[in-house]
Amino acid sequence: MTRNELVEYAKKVVAAGSCCAELKEIGTKWIADPENAELTKQFIEELREDVTSIDGLIGFTASDAGKQVFGAEAAQKMHAAAEDAKKKGVKYCICDACTNGGVILDHTAELLG
C-alpha cells in the first residue's frame, strides 16, 4: 500500500466521531507532512495506544463500564456486532477510527521502511 493510500485512511481516522483528541491531533499533523519520520513514528505510536482489538471491544461491551458508556441496549447490540465481526475475521474494533487505524497499523513496516 502506498503512503498516499495510507494518508487517505488517516483522513478517515481523524474524521471519525470515535477518534480521540490525541489521535486526531497527531493524525492531522501527519496528514499534512506524511514524509516526516518523527511525525510518522508519533502517529504510529498513538495508533498503537488507541486502536482497540476486536477482543477488546467484545470485552468492553460486555462489561459494566461498557454498559455505562453506551447504555445497556446499545452495548448489547455492539457486543453482538463485534462477535459477528470476529467470526468474519475482523481483528480491530468496528468503529471508523479503529477500522481505518487498523489498516494503517497493518502497514506500519511500509511507513517506517
PDB file of C-alpha atoms in Angstrom:
ATOM      1  CA  MET A   1       0.000   0.000   0.000  1.00  0.00           C
ATOM      2  CA  THR A   2       1.371   3.425  -0.863  1.00  0.00           C
ATOM      3  CA  ARG A   3       1.920   6.237   1.599  1.00  0.00           C
ATOM      4  CA  ASN A   4      -0.727   8.281  -0.243  1.00  0.00           C
ATOM      5  CA  GLU A   5      -3.257   5.479   0.215  1.00  0.00           C
ATOM      6  CA  LEU A   6      -2.419   5.346   3.925  1.00  0.00           C
ATOM      7  CA  VAL A   7      -2.911   9.114   4.153  1.00  0.00           C
ATOM      8  CA  GLU A   8      -6.460   8.548   2.881  1.00  0.00           C
ATOM      9  CA  TYR A   9      -7.045   6.053   5.684  1.00  0.00           C
ATOM     10  CA  ALA A  10      -5.606   8.559   8.159  1.00  0.00           C
ATOM     11  CA  LYS A  11      -8.108  11.150   6.932  1.00  0.00           C
ATOM     12  CA  LYS A  12     -10.901   8.688   7.737  1.00  0.00           C
ATOM     13  CA  VAL A  13      -9.420   8.104  11.202  1.00  0.00           C
ATOM     14  CA  VAL A  14      -9.345  11.796  12.140  1.00  0.00           C
ATOM     15  CA  ALA A  15     -12.815  12.398  10.651  1.00  0.00           C
ATOM     16  CA  ALA A  16     -14.342   9.603  12.730  1.00  0.00           C
ATOM     17  CA  GLY A  17     -16.523  10.614  15.633  1.00  0.00           C
ATOM     18  CA  SER A  18     -14.885   7.837  17.636  1.00  0.00           C
ATOM     19  CA  CYS A  19     -11.379   9.297  17.202  1.00  0.00           C
ATOM     20  CA  CYS A  20      -9.908  10.615  20.466  1.00  0.00           C
ATOM     21  CA  ALA A  21      -8.417  14.105  20.656  1.00  0.00           C
ATOM     22  CA  GLU A  22      -4.803  12.925  20.903  1.00  0.00           C
ATOM     23  CA  LEU A  23      -5.047  10.714  17.832  1.00  0.00           C
ATOM     24  CA  LYS A  24      -6.898  13.417  15.916  1.00  0.00           C
ATOM     25  CA  GLU A  25      -4.146  15.933  16.723  1.00  0.00           C
ATOM     26  CA  ILE A  26      -1.164  13.805  15.697  1.00  0.00           C
ATOM     27  CA  GLY A  27      -3.071  12.314  12.764  1.00  0.00           C
ATOM     28  CA  THR A  28      -3.856  15.760  11.398  1.00  0.00           C
ATOM     29  CA  LYS A  29      -0.192  16.753  11.696  1.00  0.00           C
ATOM     30  CA  TRP A  30       0.903  13.560   9.954  1.00  0.00           C
ATOM     31  CA  ILE A  31      -1.584  14.030   7.111  1.00  0.00           C
ATOM     32  CA  ALA A  32      -0.065  17.471   6.485  1.00  0.00           C
ATOM     33  CA  ASP A  33       3.504  16.069   6.440  1.00  0.00           C
ATOM     34  CA  PRO A  34       3.449  12.292   5.881  1.00  0.00           C
ATOM     35  CA  GLU A  35       7.116  12.143   4.885  1.00  0.00           C
ATOM     36  CA  ASN A  36       8.229  13.443   8.302  1.00  0.00           C
ATOM     37  CA  ALA A  37       9.849  10.448  10.014  1.00  0.00           C
ATOM     38  CA  GLU A  38       9.317  11.737  13.558  1.00  0.00           C
ATOM     39  CA  LEU A  39       5.626  12.504  12.954  1.00  0.00           C
ATOM     40  CA  THR A  40       5.232   9.076  11.379  1.00  0.00           C
ATOM     41  CA  LYS A  41       6.660   7.407  14.492  1.00  0.00           C
ATOM     42  CA  GLN A  42       4.440   9.508  16.771  1.00  0.00           C
ATOM     43  CA  PHE A  43       1.351   8.749  14.699  1.00  0.00           C
ATOM     44  CA  ILE A  44       2.029   5.008  14.721  1.00  0.00           C
ATOM     45  CA  GLU A  45       2.654   5.058  18.478  1.00  0.00           C
ATOM     46  CA  GLU A  46      -0.650   6.863  19.078  1.00  0.00           C
ATOM     47  CA  LEU A  47      -2.459   4.386  16.822  1.00  0.00           C
ATOM     48  CA  ARG A  48      -0.956   1.516  18.821  1.00  0.00           C
ATOM     49  CA  GLU A  49      -2.224   3.111  22.026  1.00  0.00           C
ATOM     50  CA  ASP A  50      -5.717   3.929  20.775  1.00  0.00           C
ATOM     51  CA  VAL A  51      -6.812   1.337  18.226  1.00  0.00           C
ATOM     52  CA  THR A  52      -8.769  -1.348  20.052  1.00  0.00           C
ATOM     53  CA  SER A  53      -8.727  -5.008  19.107  1.00  0.00           C
ATOM     54  CA  ILE A  54     -11.973  -6.793  18.343  1.00  0.00           C
ATOM     55  CA  ASP A  55     -11.448  -8.803  21.532  1.00  0.00           C
ATOM     56  CA  GLY A  56     -11.049  -5.564  23.473  1.00  0.00           C
ATOM     57  CA  LEU A  57     -14.340  -4.301  22.064  1.00  0.00           C
ATOM     58  CA  ILE A  58     -16.079  -7.577  22.865  1.00  0.00           C
ATOM     59  CA  GLY A  59     -14.830  -7.446  26.432  1.00  0.00           C
ATOM     60  CA  PHE A  60     -15.674  -3.785  26.897  1.00  0.00           C
ATOM     61  CA  THR A  61     -19.214  -4.047  25.548  1.00  0.00           C
ATOM     62  CA  ALA A  62     -19.868  -6.971  27.903  1.00  0.00           C
ATOM     63  CA  SER A  63     -18.542  -5.091  30.934  1.00  0.00           C
ATOM     64  CA  ASP A  64     -20.351  -2.823  33.369  1.00  0.00           C
ATOM     65  CA  ALA A  65     -18.156   0.052  32.175  1.00  0.00           C
ATOM     66  CA  GLY A  66     -19.191  -0.572  28.569  1.00  0.00           C
ATOM     67  CA  LYS A  67     -22.847  -0.634  29.562  1.00  0.00           C
ATOM     68  CA  GLN A  68     -22.405   2.674  31.385  1.00  0.00           C
ATOM     69  CA  VAL A  69     -20.688   4.297  28.394  1.00  0.00           C
ATOM     70  CA  PHE A  70     -23.053   3.050  25.691  1.00  0.00           C
ATOM     71  CA  GLY A  71     -26.175   2.156  27.650  1.00  0.00           C
ATOM     72  CA  ALA A  72     -27.167  -1.464  28.211  1.00  0.00           C
ATOM     73  CA  GLU A  73     -29.136  -1.912  24.990  1.00  0.00           C
ATOM     74  CA  ALA A  74     -26.549  -0.259  22.733  1.00  0.00           C
ATOM     75  CA  ALA A  75     -23.723  -2.178  24.423  1.00  0.00           C
ATOM     76  CA  GLN A  76     -25.585  -5.434  23.801  1.00  0.00           C
ATOM     77  CA  LYS A  77     -26.053  -4.566  20.103  1.00  0.00           C
ATOM     78  CA  MET A  78     -22.405  -3.551  19.767  1.00  0.00           C
ATOM     79  CA  HIS A  79     -21.342  -6.747  21.510  1.00  0.00           C
ATOM     80  CA  ALA A  80     -23.340  -8.862  19.053  1.00  0.00           C
ATOM     81  CA  ALA A  81     -21.947  -6.906  16.093  1.00  0.00           C
ATOM     82  CA  ALA A  82     -18.402  -7.315  17.406  1.00  0.00           C
ATOM     83  CA  GLU A  83     -18.888 -11.064  17.914  1.00  0.00           C
ATOM     84  CA  ASP A  84     -20.194 -11.335  14.350  1.00  0.00           C
ATOM     85  CA  ALA A  85     -17.264  -9.300  13.019  1.00  0.00           C
ATOM     86  CA  LYS A  86     -14.784 -11.527  14.848  1.00  0.00           C
ATOM     87  CA  LYS A  87     -16.353 -14.617  13.257  1.00  0.00           C
ATOM     88  CA  LYS A  88     -15.692 -12.977   9.879  1.00  0.00           C
ATOM     89  CA  GLY A  89     -12.013 -12.468  10.728  1.00  0.00           C
ATOM     90  CA  VAL A  90     -12.096  -8.803  11.738  1.00  0.00           C
ATOM     91  CA  LYS A  91      -9.270  -8.073  14.162  1.00  0.00           C
ATOM     92  CA  TYR A  92      -9.937  -4.462  15.154  1.00  0.00           C
ATOM     93  CA  CYS A  93     -12.834  -2.638  16.784  1.00  0.00           C
ATOM     94  CA  ILE A  94     -15.575  -1.958  14.255  1.00  0.00           C
ATOM     95  CA  CYS A  95     -15.759   1.821  14.759  1.00  0.00           C
ATOM     96  CA  ASP A  96     -14.465   4.011  11.913  1.00  0.00           C
ATOM     97  CA  ALA A  97     -11.388   5.208  13.802  1.00  0.00           C
ATOM     98  CA  CYS A  98     -10.210   1.717  14.746  1.00  0.00           C
ATOM     99  CA  THR A  99     -11.139   0.096  11.434  1.00  0.00           C
ATOM    100  CA  ASN A 100      -9.148   2.628   9.414  1.00  0.00           C
ATOM    101  CA  GLY A 101      -6.413   2.930  12.022  1.00  0.00           C
ATOM    102  CA  GLY A 102      -6.021  -0.833  11.915  1.00  0.00           C
ATOM    103  CA  VAL A 103      -5.330  -0.697   8.188  1.00  0.00           C
ATOM    104  CA  ILE A 104      -2.513   1.762   8.890  1.00  0.00           C
ATOM    105  CA  LEU A 105      -1.145  -0.423  11.698  1.00  0.00           C
ATOM    106  CA  ASP A 106      -1.149  -3.400   9.347  1.00  0.00           C
ATOM    107  CA  HIS A 107       1.141  -1.385   7.049  1.00  0.00           C
ATOM    108  CA  THR A 108       3.479   0.062   9.673  1.00  0.00           C
ATOM    109  CA  ALA A 109       6.536  -1.541   8.077  1.00  0.00           C
ATOM    110  CA  GLU A 110       5.826   0.283   4.836  1.00  0.00           C
ATOM    111  CA  LEU A 111       5.605   3.620   6.627  1.00  0.00           C
ATOM    112  CA  LEU A 112       8.797   3.078   8.591  1.00  0.00           C
ATOM    113  CA  GLY A 113      10.727   1.400   5.776  1.00  0.00           C
TER     114      GLY A 113
END
